[in-house]
Coordinates of C-alpha atoms in Angstrom, one line a residue:
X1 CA 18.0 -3.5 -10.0
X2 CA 18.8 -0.8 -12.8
X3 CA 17.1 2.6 -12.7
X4 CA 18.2 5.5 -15.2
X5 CA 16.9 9.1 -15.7
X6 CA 15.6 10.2 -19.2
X7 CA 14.1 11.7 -21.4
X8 CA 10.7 10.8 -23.2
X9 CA 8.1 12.1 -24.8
X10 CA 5.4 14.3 -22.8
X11 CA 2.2 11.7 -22.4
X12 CA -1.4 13.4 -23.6
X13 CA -4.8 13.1 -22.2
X14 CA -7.4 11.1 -23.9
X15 CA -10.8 11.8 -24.4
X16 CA -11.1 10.5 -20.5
X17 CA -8.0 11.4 -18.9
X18 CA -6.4 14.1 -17.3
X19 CA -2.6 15.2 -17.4
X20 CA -1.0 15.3 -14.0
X21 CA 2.5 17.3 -13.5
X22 CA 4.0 14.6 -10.6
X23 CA 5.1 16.4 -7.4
X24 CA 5.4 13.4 -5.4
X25 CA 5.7 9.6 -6.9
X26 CA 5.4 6.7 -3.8
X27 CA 8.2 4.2 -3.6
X28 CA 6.5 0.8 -3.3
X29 CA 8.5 -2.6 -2.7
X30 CA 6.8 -3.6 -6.1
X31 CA 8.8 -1.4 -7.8
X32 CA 12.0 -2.8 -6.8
X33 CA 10.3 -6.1 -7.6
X34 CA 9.4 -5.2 -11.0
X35 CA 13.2 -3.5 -11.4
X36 CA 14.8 -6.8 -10.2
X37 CA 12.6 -8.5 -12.7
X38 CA 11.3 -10.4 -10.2
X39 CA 7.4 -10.2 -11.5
X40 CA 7.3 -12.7 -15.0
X41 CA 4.4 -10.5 -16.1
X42 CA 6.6 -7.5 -17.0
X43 CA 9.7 -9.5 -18.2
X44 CA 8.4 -8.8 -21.7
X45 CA 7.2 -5.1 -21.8
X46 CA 8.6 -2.4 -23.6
X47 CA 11.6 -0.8 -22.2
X48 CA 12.1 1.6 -21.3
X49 CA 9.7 1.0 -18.2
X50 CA 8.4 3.6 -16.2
X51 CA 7.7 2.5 -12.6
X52 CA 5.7 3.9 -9.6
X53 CA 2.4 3.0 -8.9
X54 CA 0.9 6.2 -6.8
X55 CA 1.8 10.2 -7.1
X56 CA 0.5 13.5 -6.2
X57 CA 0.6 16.3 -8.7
X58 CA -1.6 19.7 -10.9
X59 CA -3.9 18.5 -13.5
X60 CA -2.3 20.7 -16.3
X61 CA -4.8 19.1 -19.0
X62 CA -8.2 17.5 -19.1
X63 CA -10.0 15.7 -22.0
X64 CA -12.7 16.1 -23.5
X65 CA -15.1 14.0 -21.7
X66 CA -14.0 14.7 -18.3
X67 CA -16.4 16.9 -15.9
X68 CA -14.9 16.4 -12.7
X69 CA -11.4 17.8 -12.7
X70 CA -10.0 21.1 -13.6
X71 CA -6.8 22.5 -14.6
X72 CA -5.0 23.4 -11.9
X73 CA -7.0 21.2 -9.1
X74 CA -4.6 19.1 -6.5
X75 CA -4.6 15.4 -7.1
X76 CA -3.6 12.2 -5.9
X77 CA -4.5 9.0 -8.0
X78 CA -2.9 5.2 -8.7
X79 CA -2.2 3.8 -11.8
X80 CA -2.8 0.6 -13.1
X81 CA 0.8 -2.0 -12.9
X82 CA 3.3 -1.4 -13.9
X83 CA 2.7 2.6 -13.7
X84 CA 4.2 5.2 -14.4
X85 CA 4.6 7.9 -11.6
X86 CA 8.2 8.0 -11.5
X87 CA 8.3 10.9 -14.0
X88 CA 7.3 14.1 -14.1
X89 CA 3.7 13.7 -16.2
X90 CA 1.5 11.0 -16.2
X91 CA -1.9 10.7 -18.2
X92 CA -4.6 8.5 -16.6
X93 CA -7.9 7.8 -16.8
X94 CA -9.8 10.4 -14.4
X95 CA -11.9 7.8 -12.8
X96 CA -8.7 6.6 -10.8
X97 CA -8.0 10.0 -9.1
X98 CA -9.7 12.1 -6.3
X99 CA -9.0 15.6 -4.8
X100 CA -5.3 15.4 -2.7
X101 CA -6.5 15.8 0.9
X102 CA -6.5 19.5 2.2
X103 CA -4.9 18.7 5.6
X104 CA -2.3 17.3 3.6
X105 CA 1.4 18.4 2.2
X106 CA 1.5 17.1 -1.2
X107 CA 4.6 14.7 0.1
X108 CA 2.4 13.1 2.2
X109 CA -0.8 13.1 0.0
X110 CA 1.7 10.8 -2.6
X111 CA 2.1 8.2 0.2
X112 CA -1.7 7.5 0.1
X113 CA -2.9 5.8 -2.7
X114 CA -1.8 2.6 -3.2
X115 CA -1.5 1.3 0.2
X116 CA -4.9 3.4 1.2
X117 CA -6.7 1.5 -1.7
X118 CA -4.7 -1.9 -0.9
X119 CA -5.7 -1.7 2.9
X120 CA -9.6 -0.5 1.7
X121 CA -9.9 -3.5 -0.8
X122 CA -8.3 -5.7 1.7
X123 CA -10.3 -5.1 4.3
X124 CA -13.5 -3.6 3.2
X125 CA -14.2 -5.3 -0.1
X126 CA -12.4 -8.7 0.2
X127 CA -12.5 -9.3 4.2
X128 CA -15.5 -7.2 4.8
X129 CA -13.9 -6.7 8.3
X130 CA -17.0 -5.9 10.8
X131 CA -16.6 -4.2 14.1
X132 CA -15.8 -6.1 17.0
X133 CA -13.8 -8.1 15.3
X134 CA -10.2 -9.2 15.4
X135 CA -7.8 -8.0 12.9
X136 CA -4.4 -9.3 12.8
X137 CA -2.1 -7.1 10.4
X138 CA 1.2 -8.3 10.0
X139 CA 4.3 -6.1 10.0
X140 CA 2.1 -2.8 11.6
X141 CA 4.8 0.1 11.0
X142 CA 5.3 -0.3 7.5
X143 CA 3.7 2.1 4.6
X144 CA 0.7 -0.6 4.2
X145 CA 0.7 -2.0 7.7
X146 CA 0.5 1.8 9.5
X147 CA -2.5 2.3 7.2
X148 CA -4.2 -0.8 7.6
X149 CA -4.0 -0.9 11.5
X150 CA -5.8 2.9 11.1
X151 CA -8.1 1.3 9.0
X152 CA -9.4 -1.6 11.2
X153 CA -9.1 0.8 14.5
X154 CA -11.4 3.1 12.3
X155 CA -13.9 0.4 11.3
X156 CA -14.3 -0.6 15.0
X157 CA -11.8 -4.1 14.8
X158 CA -9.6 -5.3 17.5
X159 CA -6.5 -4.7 16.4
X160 CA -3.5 -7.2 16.2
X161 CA 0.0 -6.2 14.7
X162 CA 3.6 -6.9 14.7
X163 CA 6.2 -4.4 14.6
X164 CA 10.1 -4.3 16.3
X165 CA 10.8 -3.2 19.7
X166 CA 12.0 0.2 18.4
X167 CA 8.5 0.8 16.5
X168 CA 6.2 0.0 19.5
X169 CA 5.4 3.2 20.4
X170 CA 4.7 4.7 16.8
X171 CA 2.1 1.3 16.2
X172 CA 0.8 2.1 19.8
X173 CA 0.3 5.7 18.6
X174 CA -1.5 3.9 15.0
X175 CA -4.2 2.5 17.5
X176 CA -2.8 -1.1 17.8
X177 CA -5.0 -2.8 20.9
X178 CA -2.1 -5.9 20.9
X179 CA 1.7 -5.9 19.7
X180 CA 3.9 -8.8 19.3
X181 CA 7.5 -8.0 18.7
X182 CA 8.2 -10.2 15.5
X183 CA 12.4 -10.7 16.9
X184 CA 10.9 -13.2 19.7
X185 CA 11.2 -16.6 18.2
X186 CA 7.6 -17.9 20.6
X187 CA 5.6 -14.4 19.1
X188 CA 2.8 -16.4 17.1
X189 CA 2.7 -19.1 20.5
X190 CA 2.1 -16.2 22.8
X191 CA -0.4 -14.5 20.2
X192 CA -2.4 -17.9 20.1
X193 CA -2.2 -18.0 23.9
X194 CA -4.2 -14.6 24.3
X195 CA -6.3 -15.3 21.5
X196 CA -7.1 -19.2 21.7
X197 CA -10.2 -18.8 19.5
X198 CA -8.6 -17.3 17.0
X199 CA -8.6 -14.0 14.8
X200 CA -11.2 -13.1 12.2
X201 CA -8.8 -11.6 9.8
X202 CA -5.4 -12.1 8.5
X203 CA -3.6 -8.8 6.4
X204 CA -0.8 -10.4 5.2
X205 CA 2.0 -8.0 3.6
X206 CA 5.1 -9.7 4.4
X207 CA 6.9 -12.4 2.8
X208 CA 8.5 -15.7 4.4
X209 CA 8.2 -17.1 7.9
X210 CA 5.4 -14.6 9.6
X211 CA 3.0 -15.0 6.7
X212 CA 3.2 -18.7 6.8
X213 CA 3.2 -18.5 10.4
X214 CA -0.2 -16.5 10.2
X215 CA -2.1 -19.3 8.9
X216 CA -2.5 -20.9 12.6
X217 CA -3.5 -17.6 14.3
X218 CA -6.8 -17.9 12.3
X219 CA -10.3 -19.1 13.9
X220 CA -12.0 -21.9 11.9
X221 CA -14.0 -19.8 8.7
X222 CA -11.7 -16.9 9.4
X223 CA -10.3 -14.8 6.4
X224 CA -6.4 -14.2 5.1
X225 CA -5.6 -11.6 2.3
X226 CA -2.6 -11.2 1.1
X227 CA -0.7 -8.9 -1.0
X228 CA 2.9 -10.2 -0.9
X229 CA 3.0 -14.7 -0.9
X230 CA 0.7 -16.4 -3.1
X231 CA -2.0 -17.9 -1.1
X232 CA -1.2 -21.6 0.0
X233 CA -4.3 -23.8 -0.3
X234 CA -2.9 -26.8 1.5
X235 CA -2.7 -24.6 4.6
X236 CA -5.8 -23.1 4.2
X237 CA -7.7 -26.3 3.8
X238 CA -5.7 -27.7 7.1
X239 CA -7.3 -24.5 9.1
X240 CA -10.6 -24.5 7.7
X241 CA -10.0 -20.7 6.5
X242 CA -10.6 -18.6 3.3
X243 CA -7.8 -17.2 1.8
X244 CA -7.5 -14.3 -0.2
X245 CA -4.9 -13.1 -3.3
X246 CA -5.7 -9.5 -3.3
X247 CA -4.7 -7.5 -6.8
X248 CA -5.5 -4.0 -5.9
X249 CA -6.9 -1.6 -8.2
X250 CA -7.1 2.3 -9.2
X251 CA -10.4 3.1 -8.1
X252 CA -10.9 6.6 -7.8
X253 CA -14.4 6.7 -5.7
X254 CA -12.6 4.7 -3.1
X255 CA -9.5 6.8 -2.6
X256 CA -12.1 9.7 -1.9
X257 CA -13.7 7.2 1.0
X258 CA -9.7 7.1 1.9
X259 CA -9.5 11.0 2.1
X260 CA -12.6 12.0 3.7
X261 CA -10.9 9.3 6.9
X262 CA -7.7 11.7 6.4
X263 CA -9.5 15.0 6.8
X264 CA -11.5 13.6 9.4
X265 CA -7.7 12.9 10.9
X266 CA -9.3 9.0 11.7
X267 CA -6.1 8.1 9.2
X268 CA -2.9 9.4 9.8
X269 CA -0.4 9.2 6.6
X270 CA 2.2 7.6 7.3
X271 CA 5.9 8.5 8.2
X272 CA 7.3 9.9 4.7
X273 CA 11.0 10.4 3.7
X274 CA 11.6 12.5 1.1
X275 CA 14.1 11.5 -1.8
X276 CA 15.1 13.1 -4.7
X277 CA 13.4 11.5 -8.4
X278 CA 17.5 11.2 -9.2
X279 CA 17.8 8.3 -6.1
X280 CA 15.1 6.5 -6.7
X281 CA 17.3 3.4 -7.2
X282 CA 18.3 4.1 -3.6
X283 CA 15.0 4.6 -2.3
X284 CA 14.0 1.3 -3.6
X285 CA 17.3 -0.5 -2.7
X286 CA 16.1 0.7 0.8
X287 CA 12.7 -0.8 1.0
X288 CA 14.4 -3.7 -0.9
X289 CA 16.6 -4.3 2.5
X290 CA 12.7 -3.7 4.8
X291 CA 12.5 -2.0 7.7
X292 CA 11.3 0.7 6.1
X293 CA 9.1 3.2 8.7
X294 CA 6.3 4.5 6.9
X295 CA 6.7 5.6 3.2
X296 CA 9.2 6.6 0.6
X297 CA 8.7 8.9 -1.4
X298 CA 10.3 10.8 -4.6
X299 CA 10.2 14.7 -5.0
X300 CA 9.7 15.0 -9.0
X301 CA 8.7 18.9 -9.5

């Protein structure tokens, strides 16, 4: 992947947007997948491309048809793919932002967006997860797992995950009710065996193996989303199970559903390292590799 600093022209607010100064630009493994130009849609844009998908900042200008933000007011948003956060302005429409969360360092508020709004249209809108019912999140200590096992604790699931040996604890901490440590070769066997009538909801974020794996852990009319493989209808069809291709979107009004869990401290952010905007090639060469605790994230101002 190839990732250079420079320098472009300052982005203004339309009539709808506001102008956010970046303090904070999430690291997401899509970006490392866009800069390995490993996505087709984005083989043909317009270089340079800006990536980086979710930020913190100051809204330093508003337009003229925006009412609900003023300059100077804390922020957190998520643009729309490919993005655009990995620089030091970005201009977006102010229906994809919300107030940064005032229990919050501005660090950690730019680790929210994107996997908050993933794990809320996973599932919320696309599962419609319902309490007392299993949730098996896949990969639990990562930047979207840690927030989705929160999540489905918070919504009143019985919560499934896999994380390593070394990570236990910190998912234990997340409110995982069952862990599986993904190194054991018999982990989906022994999951099945405690839970012969299968789970109600697959969160698929991985690639490979444990997401094809998944499809067996599922009770007959049980759901999958997924967010990194394309769904597989031939092993859906097998299990009897819906499955789910989730694209998530800015949506502004439910990142403030996401906050007022994270003042309510229901959602903890997740773990963040801090890199400088100058190593972001690094940063994503990192999540590139997995293994990743929590979130990345790139300090811009």
């Amino acid at each position: 992947m190839h990732l250079v600093i420079s320098e472009l022209t300052r982005p203004e607010a339309r009539s709808h947007e506001v102008l956010v100064k970046v303090a904070y630009a999430g690291v997401n493994p899509v970006d490392w997948k866009i800069g390995a130009g490993r996505i087709d849609y984005y083989r043909n844009s317009s270089f340079p491309l800006v990536t980086g998908r979710d930020f913190s900042g100051t809204v330093v200008e508003v337009g003229s048809q925006v009412r609900n933000f003023s300059v100077g007011d804390a922020v957190i948003g998520c643009l729309p793919g490919p993005g655009g956060s990995f620089a030091e302005y970005v201009a977006t429409d102010a229906l994809s932002l919300t107030r940064a969360p005032s229990n919050l360092t501005m660090a950690e508020a730019a680790s929210i967006p994107l996997v908050g709004l993933t794990c809320w249209q996973a599932l919320v809108g696309s599962a419609k997860l319902s309490k007392g019912e299993v949730l098996y999140v896949l990969s639990g200590a990562g930047g979207t797992g840690s927030i989705a096992v929160q999540l489905g604790a918070a919504l009143g699931a019985k919560v499934i995950t896999t994380c390593s040996e070394r990570n236990r604890d910190y998912v234990t901490g997340l409110g995982a009710n069952h862990i599986f440590d993904y190194s054991k070769p018999s982990f989906t066997d022994d999951l099945i065996a405690e839970f012969p009538q299968g789970v109600d909801v697959v969160f698929s974020n991985v690639l490979g193996p444990l997401h094809r794996d998944a499809y067996r852990t599922l009770r007959p009319g049980g759901t999958l989303v997924t967010i990194g493989e394309p769904p597989s209808p031939a092993a859906a069809k097998a299990r009897g199970v819906d499955e789910i291709e989730l694209i998530v979107q800015p949506n502004g009004t439910q990142l403030s559903e996401i906050v007022t869990y994270l003042e309510a401290g229901t959602i903890k952010p997740p773990t963040v390292s801090i890199h400088d905007l100058a190593h972001g090639a690094h940063a994503m060469q990192k999540i590139f590799e997995g293994h990743v605790r929590g979130k990345i994230v790139l300090q811009v101002s």
